[in-house]
JSON list of C-alpha atoms in Angstrom, two decimals:
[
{"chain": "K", "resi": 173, "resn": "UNK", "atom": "CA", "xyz": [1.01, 45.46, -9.74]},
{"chain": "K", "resi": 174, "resn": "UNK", "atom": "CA", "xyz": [-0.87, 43.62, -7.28]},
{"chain": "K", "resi": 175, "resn": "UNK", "atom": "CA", "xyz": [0.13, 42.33, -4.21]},
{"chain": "K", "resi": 176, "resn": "UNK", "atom": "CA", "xyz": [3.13, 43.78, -4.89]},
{"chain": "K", "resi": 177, "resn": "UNK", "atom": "CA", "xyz": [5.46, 44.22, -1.68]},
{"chain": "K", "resi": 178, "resn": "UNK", "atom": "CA", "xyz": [6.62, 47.49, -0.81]},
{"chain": "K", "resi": 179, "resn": "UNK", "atom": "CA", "xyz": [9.18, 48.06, 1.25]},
{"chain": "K", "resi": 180, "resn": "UNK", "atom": "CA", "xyz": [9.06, 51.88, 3.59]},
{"chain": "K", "resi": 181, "resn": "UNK", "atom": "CA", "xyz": [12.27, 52.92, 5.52]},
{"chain": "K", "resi": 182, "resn": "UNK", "atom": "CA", "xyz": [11.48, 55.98, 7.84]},
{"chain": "K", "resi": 183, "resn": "UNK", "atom": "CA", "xyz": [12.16, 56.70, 11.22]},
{"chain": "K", "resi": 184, "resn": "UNK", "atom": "CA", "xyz": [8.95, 57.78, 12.29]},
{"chain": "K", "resi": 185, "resn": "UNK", "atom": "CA", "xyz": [6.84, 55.23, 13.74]},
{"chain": "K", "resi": 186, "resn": "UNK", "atom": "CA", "xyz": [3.80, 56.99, 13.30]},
{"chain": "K", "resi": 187, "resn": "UNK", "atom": "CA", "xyz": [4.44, 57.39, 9.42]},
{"chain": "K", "resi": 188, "resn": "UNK", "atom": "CA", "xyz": [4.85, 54.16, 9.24]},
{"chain": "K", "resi": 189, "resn": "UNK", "atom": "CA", "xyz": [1.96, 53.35, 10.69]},
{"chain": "K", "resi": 190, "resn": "UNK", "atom": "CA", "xyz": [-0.29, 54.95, 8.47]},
{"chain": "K", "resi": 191, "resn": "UNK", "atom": "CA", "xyz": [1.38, 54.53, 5.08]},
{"chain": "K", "resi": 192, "resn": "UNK", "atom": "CA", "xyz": [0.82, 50.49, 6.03]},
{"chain": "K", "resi": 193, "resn": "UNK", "atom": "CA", "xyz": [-2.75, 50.56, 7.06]},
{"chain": "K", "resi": 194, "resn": "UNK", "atom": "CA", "xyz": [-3.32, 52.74, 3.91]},
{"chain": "K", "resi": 195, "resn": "UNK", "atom": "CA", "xyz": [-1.00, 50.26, 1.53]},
{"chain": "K", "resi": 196, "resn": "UNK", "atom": "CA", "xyz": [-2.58, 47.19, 2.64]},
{"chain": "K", "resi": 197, "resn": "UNK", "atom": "CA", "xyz": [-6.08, 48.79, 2.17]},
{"chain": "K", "resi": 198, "resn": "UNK", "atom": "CA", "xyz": [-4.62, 49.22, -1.50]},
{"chain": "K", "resi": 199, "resn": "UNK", "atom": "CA", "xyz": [-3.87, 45.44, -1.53]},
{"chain": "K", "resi": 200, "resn": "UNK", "atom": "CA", "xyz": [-0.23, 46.02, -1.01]},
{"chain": "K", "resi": 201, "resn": "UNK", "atom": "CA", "xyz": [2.11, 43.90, 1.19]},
{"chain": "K", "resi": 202, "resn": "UNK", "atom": "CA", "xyz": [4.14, 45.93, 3.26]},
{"chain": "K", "resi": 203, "resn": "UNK", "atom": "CA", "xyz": [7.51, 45.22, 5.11]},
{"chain": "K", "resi": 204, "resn": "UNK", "atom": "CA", "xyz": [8.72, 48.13, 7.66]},
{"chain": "K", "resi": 205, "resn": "UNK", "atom": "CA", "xyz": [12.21, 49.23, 9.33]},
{"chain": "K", "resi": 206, "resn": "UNK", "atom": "CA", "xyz": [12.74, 52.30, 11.26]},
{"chain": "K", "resi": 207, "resn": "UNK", "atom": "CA", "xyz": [16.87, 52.25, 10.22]},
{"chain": "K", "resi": 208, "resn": "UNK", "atom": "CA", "xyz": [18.57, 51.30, 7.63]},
{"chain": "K", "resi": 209, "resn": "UNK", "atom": "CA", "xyz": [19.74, 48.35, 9.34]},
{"chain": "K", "resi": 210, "resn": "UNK", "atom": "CA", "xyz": [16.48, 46.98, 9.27]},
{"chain": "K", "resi": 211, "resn": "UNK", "atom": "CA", "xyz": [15.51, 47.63, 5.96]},
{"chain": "K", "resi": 212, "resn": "UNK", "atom": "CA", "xyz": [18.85, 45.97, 4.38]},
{"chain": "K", "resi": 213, "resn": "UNK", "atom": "CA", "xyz": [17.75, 42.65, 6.13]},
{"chain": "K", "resi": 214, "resn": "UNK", "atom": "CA", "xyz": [13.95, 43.64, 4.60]},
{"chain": "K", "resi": 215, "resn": "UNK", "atom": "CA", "xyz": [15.72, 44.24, 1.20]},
{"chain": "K", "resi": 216, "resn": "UNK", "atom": "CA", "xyz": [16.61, 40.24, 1.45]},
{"chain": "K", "resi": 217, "resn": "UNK", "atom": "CA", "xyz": [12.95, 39.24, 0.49]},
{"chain": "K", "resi": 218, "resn": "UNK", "atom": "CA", "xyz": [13.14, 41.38, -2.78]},
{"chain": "K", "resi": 219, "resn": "UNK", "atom": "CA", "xyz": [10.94, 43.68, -2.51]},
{"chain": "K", "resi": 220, "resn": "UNK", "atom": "CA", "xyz": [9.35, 45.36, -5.78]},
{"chain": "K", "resi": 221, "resn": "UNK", "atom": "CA", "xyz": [9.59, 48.99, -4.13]},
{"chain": "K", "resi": 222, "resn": "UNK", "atom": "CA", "xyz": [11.13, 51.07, -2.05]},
{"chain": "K", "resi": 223, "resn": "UNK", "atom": "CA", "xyz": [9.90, 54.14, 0.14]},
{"chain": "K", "resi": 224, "resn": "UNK", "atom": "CA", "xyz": [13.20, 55.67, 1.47]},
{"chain": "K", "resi": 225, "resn": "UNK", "atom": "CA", "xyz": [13.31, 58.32, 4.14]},
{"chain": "K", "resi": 226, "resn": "UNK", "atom": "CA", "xyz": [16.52, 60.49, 3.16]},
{"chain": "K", "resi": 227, "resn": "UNK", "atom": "CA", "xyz": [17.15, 61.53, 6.67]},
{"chain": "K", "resi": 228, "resn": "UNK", "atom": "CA", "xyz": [17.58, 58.06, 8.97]},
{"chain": "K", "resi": 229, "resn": "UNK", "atom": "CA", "xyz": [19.48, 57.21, 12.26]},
{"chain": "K", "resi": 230, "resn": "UNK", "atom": "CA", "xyz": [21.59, 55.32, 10.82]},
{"chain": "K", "resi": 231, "resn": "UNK", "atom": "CA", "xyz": [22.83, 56.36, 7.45]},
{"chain": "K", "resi": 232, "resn": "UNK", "atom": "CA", "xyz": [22.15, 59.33, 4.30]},
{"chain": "K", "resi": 233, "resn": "UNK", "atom": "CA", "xyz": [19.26, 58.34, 2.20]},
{"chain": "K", "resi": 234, "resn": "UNK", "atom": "CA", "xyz": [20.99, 59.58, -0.88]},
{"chain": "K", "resi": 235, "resn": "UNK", "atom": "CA", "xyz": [23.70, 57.58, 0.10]},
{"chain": "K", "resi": 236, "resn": "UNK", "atom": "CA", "xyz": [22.14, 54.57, 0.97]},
{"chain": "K", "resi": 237, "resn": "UNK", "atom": "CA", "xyz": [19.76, 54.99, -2.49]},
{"chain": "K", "resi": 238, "resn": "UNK", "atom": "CA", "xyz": [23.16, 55.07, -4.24]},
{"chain": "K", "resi": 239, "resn": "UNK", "atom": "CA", "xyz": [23.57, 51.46, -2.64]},
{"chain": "K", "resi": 240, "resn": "UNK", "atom": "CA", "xyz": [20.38, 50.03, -3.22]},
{"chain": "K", "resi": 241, "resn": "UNK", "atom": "CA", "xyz": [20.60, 51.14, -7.18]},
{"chain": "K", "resi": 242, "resn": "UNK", "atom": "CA", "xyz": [24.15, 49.22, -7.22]},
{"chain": "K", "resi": 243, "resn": "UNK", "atom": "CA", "xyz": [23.12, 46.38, -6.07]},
{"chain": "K", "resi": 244, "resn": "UNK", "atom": "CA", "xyz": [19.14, 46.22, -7.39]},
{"chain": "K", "resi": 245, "resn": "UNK", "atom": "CA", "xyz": [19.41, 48.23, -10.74]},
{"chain": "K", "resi": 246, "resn": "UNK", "atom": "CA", "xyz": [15.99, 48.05, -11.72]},
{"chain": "K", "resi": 247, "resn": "UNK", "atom": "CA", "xyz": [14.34, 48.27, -7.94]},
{"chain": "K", "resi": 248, "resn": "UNK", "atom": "CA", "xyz": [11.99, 51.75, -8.03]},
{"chain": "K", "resi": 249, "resn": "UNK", "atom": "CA", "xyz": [12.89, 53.90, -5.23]},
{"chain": "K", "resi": 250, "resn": "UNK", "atom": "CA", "xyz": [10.49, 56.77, -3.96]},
{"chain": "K", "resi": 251, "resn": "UNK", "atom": "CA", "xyz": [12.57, 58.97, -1.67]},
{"chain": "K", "resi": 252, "resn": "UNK", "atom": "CA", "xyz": [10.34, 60.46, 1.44]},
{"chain": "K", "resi": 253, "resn": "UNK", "atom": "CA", "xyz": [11.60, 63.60, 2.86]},
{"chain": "K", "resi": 254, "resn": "UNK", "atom": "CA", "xyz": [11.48, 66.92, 4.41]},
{"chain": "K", "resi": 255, "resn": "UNK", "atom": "CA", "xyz": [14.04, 68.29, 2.41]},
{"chain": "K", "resi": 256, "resn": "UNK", "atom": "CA", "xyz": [11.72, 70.56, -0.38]},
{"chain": "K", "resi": 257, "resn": "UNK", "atom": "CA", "xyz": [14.98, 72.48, -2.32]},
{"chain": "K", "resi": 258, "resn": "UNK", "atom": "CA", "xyz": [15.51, 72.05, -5.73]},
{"chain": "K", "resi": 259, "resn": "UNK", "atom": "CA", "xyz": [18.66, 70.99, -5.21]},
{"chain": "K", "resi": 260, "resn": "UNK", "atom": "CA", "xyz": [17.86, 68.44, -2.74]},
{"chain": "K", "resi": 261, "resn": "UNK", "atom": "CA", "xyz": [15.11, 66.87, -5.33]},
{"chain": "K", "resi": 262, "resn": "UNK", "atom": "CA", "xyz": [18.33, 66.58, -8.09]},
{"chain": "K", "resi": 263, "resn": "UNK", "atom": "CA", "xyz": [20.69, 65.39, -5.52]},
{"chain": "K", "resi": 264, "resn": "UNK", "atom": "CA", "xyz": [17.51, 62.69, -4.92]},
{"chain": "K", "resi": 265, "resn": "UNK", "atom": "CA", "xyz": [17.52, 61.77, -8.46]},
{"chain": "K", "resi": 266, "resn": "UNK", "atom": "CA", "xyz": [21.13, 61.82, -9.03]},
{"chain": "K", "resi": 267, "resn": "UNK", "atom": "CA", "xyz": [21.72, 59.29, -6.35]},
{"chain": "K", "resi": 268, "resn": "UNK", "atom": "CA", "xyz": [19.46, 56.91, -8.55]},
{"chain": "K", "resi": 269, "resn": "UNK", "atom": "CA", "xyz": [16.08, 57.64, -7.31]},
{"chain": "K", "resi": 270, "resn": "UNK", "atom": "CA", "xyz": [12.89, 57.50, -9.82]},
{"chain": "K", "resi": 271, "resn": "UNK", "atom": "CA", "xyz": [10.64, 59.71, -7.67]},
{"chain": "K", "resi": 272, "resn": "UNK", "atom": "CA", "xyz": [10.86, 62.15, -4.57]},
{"chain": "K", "resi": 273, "resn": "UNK", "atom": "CA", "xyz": [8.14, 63.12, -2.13]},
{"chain": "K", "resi": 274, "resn": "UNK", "atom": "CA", "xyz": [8.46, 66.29, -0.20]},
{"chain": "K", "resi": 275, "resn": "UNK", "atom": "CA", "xyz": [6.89, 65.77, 3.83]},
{"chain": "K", "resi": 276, "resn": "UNK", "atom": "CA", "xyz": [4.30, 66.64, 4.57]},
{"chain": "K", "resi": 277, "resn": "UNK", "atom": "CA", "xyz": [2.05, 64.91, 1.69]},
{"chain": "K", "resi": 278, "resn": "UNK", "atom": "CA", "xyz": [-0.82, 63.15, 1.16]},
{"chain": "K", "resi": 279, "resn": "UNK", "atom": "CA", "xyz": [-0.86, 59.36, 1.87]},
{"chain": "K", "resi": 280, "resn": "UNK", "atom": "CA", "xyz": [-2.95, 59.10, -1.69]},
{"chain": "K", "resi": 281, "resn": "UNK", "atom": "CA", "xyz": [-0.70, 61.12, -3.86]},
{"chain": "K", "resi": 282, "resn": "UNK", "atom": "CA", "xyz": [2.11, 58.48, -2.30]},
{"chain": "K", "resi": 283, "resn": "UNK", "atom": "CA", "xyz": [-0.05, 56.15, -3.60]},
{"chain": "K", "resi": 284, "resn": "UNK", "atom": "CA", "xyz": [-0.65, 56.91, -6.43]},
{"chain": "K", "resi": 285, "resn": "UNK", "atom": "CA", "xyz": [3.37, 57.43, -7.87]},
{"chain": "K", "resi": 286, "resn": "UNK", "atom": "CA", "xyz": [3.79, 54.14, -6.23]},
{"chain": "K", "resi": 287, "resn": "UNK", "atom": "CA", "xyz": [1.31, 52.37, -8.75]},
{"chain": "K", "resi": 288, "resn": "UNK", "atom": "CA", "xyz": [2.94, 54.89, -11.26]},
{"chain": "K", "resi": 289, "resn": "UNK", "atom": "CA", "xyz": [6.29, 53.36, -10.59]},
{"chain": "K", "resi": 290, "resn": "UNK", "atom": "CA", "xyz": [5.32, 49.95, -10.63]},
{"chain": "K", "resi": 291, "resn": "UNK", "atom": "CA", "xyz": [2.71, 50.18, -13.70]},
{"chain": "K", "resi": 292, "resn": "UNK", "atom": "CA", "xyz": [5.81, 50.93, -15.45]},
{"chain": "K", "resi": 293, "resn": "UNK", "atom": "CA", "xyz": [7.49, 47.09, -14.30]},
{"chain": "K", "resi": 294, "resn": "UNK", "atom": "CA", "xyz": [4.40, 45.58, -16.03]},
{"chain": "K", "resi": 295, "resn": "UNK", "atom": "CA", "xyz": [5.31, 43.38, -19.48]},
{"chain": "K", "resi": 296, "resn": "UNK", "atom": "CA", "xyz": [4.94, 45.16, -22.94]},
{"chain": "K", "resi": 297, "resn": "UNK", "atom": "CA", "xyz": [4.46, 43.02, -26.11]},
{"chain": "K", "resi": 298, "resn": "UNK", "atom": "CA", "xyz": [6.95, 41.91, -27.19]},
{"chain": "K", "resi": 299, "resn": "UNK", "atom": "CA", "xyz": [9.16, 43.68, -29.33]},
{"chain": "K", "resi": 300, "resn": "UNK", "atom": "CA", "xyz": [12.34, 44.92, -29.43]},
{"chain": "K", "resi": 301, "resn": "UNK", "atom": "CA", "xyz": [14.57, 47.84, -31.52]},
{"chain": "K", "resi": 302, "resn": "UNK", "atom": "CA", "xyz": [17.94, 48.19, -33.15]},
{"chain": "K", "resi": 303, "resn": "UNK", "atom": "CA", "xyz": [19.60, 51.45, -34.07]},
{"chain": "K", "resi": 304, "resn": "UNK", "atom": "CA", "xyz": [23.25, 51.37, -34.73]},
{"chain": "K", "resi": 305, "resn": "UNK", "atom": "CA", "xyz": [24.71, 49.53, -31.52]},
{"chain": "K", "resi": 306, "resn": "UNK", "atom": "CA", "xyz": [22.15, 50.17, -29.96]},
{"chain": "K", "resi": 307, "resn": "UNK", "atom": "CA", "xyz": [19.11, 47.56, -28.57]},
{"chain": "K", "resi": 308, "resn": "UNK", "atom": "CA", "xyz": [16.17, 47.74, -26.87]},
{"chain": "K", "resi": 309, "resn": "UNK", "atom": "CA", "xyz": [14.29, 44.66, -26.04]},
{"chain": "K", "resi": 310, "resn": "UNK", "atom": "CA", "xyz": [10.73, 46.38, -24.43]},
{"chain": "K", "resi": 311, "resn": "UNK", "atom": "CA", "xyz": [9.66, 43.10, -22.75]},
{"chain": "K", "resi": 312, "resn": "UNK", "atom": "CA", "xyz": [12.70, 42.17, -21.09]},
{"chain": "K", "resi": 313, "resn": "UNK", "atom": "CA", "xyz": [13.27, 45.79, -20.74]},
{"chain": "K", "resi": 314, "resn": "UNK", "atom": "CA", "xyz": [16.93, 45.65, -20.96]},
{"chain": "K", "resi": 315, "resn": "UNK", "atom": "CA", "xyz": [19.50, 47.29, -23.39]},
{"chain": "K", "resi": 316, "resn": "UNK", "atom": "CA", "xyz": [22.72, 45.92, -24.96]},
{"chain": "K", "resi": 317, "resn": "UNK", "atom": "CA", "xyz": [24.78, 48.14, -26.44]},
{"chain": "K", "resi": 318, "resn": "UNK", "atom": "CA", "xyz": [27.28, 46.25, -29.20]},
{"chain": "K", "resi": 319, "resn": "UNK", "atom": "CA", "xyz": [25.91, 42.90, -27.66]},
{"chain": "K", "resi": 320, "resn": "UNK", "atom": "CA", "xyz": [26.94, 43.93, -23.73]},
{"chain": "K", "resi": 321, "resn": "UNK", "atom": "CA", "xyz": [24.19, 44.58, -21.72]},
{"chain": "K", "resi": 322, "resn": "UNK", "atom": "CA", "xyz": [23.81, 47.94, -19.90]},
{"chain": "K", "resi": 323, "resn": "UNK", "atom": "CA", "xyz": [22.50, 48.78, -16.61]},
{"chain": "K", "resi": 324, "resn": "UNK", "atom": "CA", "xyz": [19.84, 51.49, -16.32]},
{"chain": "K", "resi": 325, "resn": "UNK", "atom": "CA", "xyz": [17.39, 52.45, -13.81]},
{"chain": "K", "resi": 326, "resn": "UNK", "atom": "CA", "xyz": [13.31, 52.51, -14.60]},
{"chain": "K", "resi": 327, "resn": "UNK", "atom": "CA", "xyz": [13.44, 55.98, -15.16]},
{"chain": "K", "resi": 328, "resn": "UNK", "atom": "CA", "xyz": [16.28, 55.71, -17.28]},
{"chain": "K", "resi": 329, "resn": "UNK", "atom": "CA", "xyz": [14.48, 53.07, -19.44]},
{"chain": "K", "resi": 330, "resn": "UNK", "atom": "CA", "xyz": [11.42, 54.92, -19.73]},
{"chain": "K", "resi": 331, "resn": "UNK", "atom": "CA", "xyz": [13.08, 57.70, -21.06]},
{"chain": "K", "resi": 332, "resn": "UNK", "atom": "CA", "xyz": [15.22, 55.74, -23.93]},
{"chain": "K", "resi": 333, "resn": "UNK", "atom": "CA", "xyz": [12.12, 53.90, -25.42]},
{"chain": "K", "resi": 334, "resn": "UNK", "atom": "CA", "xyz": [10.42, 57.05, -25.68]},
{"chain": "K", "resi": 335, "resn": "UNK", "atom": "CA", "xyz": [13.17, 58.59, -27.50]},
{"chain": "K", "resi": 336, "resn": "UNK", "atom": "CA", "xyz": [14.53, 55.60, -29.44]},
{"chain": "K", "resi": 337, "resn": "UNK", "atom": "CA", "xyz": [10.76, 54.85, -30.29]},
{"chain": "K", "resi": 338, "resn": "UNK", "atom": "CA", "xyz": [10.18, 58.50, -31.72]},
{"chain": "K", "resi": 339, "resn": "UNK", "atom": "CA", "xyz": [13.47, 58.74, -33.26]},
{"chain": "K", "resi": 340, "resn": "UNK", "atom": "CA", "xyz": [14.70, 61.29, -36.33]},
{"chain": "K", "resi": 341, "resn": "UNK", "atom": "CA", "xyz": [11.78, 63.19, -34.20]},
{"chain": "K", "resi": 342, "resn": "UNK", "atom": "CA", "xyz": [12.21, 66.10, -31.26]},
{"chain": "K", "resi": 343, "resn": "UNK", "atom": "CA", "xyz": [11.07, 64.91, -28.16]},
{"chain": "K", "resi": 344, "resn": "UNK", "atom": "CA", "xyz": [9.88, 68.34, -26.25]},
{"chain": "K", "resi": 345, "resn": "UNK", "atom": "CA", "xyz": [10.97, 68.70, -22.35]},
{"chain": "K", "resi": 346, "resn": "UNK", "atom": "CA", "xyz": [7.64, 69.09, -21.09]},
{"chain": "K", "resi": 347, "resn": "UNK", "atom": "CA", "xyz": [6.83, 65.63, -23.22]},
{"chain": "K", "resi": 348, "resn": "UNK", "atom": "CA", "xyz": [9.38, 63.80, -21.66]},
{"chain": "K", "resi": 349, "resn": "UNK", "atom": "CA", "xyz": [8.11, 65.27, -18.26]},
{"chain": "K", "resi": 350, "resn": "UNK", "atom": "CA", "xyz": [4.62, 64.55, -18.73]},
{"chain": "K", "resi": 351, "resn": "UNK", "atom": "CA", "xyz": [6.19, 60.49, -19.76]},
{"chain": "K", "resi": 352, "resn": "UNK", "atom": "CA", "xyz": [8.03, 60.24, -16.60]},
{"chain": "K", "resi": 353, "resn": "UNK", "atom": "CA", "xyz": [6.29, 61.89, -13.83]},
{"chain": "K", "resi": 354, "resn": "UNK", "atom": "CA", "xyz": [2.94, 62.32, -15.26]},
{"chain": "K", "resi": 355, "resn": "UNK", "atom": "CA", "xyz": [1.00, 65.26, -14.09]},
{"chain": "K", "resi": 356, "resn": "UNK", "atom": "CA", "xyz": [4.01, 65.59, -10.78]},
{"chain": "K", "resi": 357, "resn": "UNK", "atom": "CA", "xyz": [4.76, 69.25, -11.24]},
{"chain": "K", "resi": 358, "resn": "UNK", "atom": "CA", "xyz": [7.28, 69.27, -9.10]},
{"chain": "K", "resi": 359, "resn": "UNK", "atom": "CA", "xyz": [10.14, 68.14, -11.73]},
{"chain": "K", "resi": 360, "resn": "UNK", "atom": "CA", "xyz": [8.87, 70.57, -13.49]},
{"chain": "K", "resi": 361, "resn": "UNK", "atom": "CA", "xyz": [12.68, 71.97, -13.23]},
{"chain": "K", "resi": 362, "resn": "UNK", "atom": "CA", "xyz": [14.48, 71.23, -16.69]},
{"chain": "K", "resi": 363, "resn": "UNK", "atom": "CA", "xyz": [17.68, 70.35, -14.94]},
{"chain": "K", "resi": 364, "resn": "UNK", "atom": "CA", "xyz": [16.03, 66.87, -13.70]},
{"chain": "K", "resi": 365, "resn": "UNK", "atom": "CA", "xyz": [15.57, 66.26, -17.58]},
{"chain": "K", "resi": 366, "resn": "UNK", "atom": "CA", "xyz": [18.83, 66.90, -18.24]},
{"chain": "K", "resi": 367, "resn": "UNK", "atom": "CA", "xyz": [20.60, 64.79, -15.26]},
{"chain": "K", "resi": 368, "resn": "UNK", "atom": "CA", "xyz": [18.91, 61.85, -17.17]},
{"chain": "K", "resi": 369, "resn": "UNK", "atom": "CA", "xyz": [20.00, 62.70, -19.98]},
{"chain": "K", "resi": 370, "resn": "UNK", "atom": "CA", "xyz": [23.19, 62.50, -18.88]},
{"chain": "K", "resi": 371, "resn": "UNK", "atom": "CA", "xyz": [23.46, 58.89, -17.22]},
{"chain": "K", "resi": 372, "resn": "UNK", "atom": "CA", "xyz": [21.73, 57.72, -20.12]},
{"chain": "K", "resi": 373, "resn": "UNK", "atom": "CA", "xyz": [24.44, 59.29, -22.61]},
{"chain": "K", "resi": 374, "resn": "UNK", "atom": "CA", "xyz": [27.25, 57.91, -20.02]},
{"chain": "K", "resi": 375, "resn": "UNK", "atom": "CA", "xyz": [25.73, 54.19, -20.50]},
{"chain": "K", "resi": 376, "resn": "UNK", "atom": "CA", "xyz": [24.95, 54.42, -23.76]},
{"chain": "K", "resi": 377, "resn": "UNK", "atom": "CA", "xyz": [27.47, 56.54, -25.78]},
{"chain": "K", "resi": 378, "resn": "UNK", "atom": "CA", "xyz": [31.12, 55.98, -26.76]},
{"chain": "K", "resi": 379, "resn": "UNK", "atom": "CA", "xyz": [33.67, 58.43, -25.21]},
{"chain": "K", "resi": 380, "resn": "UNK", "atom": "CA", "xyz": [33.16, 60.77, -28.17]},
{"chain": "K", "resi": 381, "resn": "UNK", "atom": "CA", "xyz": [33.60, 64.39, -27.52]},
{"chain": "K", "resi": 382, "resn": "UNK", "atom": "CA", "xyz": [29.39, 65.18, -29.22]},
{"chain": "K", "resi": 383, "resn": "UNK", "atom": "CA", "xyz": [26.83, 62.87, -29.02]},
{"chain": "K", "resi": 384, "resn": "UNK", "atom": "CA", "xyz": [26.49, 60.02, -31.14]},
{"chain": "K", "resi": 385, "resn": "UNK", "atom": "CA", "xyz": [22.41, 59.27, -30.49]},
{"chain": "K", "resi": 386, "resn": "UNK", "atom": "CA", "xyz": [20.91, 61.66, -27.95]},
{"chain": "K", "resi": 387, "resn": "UNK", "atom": "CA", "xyz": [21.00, 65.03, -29.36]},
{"chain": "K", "resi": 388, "resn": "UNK", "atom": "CA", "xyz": [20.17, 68.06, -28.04]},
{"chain": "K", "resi": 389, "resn": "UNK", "atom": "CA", "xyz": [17.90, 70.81, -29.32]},
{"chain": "K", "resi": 390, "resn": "UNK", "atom": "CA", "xyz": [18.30, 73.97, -27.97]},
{"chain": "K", "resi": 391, "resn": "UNK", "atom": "CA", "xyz": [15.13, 75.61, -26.32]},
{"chain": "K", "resi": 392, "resn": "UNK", "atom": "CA", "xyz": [13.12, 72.01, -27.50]},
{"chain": "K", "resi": 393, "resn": "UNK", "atom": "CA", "xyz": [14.30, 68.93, -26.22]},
{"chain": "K", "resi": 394, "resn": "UNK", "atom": "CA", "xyz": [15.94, 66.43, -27.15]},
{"chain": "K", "resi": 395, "resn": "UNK", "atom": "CA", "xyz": [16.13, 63.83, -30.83]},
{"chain": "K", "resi": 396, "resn": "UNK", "atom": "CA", "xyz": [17.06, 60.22, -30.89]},
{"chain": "K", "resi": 397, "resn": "UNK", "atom": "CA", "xyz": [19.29, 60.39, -34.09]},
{"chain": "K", "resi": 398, "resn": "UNK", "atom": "CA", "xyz": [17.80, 58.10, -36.55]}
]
């Protein structure tokens, strides 16, 4: 997307200093705030990314990403940390993030899931699909289920129109992967795969006791029941 503004939250100065030299070299507008303080008055100007540190003077990042995803459902969020366990990365995507970034990195692989994220904003033809109560209208990239509209995040979006769009069909783990992090080895894990699977069964499925569109395959993946 370009010229798209991206908003970075980190404490560091000197981070910040070199992920917006590098950005704007990349024909990015970039807003800055060393607290969180700062970047909720930065947030005001809507921007169409977020860089979050998780660890800021001021607040939890996977708190504060929990915020930003209530209020700005669609927003991407990159979280930008030092925090490299597993169980950190899930707690990351849990609290609504799309991507996670482990400290130290390189300012181009930032980069490049940034364009990643956004590429994924960009308009598809339009078209839309209907199974059961279930609607997806690509362009808009919203879903209604039985005529309400549901909120999902990007990722979670992503993830539905693959399924929905291959549906009757198994949908491997490493597929779905590869679709939502690209080559990013690092969610590698199948328990991010699952989390998703989760929220997205939460927004989309009645309070049955067994799934009523996402199934699960053991050892495979997952089917969008036709």
């Amino acid at each position: 997307m370009k010229n798209a503004h991206i908003l970075l939250v980190d404490d560091d100065a000197d981070i910040l200093k070199v992920l917006k030299a590098n950005l704007e070299l990349h024909s990015f507008t970039v807003l800055t705030a060393e607290t969180w303080e700062g970047g909720q008055k930065q947030l005001q100007i809507s921007p169409d990314l977020v860089v979050l540190d998780a660890m800021l003077p001021d607040g939890d990042g996977f708190t504060i990403c929990r915020q930003i995803r209530e209020q700005h459902p669609s927003l991407p969020i990159i979280m930008l940390t030092a925090r490299d366990k597993i169980s950190d990365k899930v707690i990351g995507l849990e609290s609504g993030a799309d991507d996670y970034i482990v400290k130290p990195f390189e300012t181009l692989e930032l980069i490049a899931r940034i364009k990643v994220c956004l590429r994924r904003l960009q308009p598809t033809p339009a078209q839309s699909v209907h199974v059961g109560d279930i609607a997806v209208d690509f362009e808009r990239r919203q879903v209604l289920v039985k005529d309400k509209g549901v909120v999902v995040t990007s990722k979670e979006f992503d993830l539905l129109s693959l399924l929905i769009m291959r549906r009757g069909k198994v949908v491997s783990r490493d597929e779905i992967r590869k679709h939502l992090w690209k080559e990013s080895d690092i969610y590698s894990w199948s328990r991010v795969i699952d989390v998703h699977i989760q929220h997205l069964r939460q927004k989309i499925e009645s309070e049955s006791s067994s799934p009523e569109y996402i199934l699960t395959v053991p050892g495979v993946g997952y089917r969008f029941r036709d």
